mmCIF file of C-alpha atoms in Angstrom:
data_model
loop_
_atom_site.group_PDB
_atom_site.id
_atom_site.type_symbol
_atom_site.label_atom_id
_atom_site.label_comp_id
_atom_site.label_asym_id
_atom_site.label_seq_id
_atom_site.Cartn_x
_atom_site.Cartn_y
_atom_site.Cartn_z
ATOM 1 C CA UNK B 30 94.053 89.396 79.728
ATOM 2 C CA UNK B 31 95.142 85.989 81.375
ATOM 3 C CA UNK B 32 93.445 84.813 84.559
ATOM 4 C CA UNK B 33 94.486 82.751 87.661
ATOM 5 C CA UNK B 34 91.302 81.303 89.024
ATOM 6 C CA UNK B 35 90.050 79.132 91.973
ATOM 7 C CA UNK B 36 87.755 76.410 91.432
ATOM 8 C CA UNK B 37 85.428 74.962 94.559
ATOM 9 C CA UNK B 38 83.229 72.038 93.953
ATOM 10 C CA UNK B 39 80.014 72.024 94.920
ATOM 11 C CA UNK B 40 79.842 68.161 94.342
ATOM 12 C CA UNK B 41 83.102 68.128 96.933
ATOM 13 C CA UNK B 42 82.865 71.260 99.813
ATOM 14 C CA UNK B 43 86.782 70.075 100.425
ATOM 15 C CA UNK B 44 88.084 70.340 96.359
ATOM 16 C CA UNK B 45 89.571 73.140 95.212
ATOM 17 C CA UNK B 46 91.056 73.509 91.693
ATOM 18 C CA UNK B 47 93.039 76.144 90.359
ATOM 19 C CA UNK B 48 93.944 76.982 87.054
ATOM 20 C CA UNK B 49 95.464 79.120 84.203
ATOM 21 C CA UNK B 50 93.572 80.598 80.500
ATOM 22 C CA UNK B 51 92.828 83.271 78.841
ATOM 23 C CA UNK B 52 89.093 82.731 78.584
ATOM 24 C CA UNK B 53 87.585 82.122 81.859
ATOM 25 C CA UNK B 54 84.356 81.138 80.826
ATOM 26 C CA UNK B 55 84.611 78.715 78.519
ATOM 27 C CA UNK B 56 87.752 77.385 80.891
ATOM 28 C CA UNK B 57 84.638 76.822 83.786
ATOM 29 C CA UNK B 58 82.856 75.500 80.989
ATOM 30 C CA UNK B 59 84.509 72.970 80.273
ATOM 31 C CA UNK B 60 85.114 71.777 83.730
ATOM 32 C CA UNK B 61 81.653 71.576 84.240
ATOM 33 C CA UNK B 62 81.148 69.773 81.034
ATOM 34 C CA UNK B 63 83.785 66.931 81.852
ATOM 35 C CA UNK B 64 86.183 67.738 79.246
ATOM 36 C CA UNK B 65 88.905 68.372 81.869
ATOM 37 C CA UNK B 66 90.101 65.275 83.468
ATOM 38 C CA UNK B 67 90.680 65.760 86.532
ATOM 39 C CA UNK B 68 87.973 67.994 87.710
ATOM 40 C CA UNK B 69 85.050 65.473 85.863
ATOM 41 C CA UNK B 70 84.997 63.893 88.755
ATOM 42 C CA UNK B 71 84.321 66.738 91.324
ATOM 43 C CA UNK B 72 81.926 68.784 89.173
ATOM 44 C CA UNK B 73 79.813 70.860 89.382
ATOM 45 C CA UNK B 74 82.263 73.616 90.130
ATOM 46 C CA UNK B 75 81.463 77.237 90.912
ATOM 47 C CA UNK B 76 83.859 80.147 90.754
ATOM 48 C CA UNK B 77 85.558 80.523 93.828
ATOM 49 C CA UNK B 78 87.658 83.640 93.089
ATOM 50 C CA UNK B 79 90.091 84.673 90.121
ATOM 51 C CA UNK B 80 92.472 87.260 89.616
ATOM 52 C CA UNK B 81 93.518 88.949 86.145
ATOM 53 C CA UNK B 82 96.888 89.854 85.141
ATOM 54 C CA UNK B 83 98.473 91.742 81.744
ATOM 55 C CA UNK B 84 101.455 89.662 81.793
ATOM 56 C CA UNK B 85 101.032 86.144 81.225
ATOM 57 C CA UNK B 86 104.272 85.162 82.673
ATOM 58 C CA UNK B 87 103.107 86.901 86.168
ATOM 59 C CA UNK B 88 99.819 84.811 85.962
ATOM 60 C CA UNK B 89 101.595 81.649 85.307
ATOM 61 C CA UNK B 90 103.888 82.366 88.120
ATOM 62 C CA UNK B 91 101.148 83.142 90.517
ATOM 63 C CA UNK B 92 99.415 80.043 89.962
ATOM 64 C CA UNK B 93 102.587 77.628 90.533
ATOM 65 C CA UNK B 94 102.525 79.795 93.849
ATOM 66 C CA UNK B 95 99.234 78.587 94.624
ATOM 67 C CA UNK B 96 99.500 75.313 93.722
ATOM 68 C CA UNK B 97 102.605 75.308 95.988
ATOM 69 C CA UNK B 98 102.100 74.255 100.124
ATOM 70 C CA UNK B 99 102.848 77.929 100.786
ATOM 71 C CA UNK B 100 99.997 78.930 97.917
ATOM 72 C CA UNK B 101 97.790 76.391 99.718
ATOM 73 C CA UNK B 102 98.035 78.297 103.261
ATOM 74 C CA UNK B 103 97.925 81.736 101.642
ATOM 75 C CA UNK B 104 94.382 80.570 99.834
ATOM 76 C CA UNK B 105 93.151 79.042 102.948
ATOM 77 C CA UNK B 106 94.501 81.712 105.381
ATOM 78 C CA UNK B 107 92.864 84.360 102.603
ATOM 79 C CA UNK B 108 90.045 83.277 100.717
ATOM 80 C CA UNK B 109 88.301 80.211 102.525
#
């Protein structure tokens, strides 16, 4: 299983982060540990919402899509 997920910092009420793997745990674990770059610096993060796929090229599609400015108003329209 591969899973898009949305990241919201509780550090930052305004960051988001979303992101791509396989296992979703760990993947939260380390940005919350500060082995990711760019989210060290807004952690802690808590799950916002994910979504699991079967296909990994359909995950990896859907999250360019929300990292896109059309992704961004479907997340915020949707989910915040």
């Amino acid at each position: 299983m591969f899973y898009v997920y949305v990241l919201h910092s509780i550090k930052r009420p305004t960051k988001y982060y979303v992101g791509f793997t396989k296992d979703l745990n760990k993947r939260v674990a380390a940005h919350n540990s500060g082995k990711s770059l760019f989210s060290r610096r807004y952690a802690p993060w808590q799950i916002e919402c994910y979504i699991v796929f079967r296909d990994a090229r359909k995950a990896r599609r859907f999250e360019r899509f929300l990292k896109s400015g059309s992704g961004h108003a479907f997340f915020r329209r949707h989910f915040v």
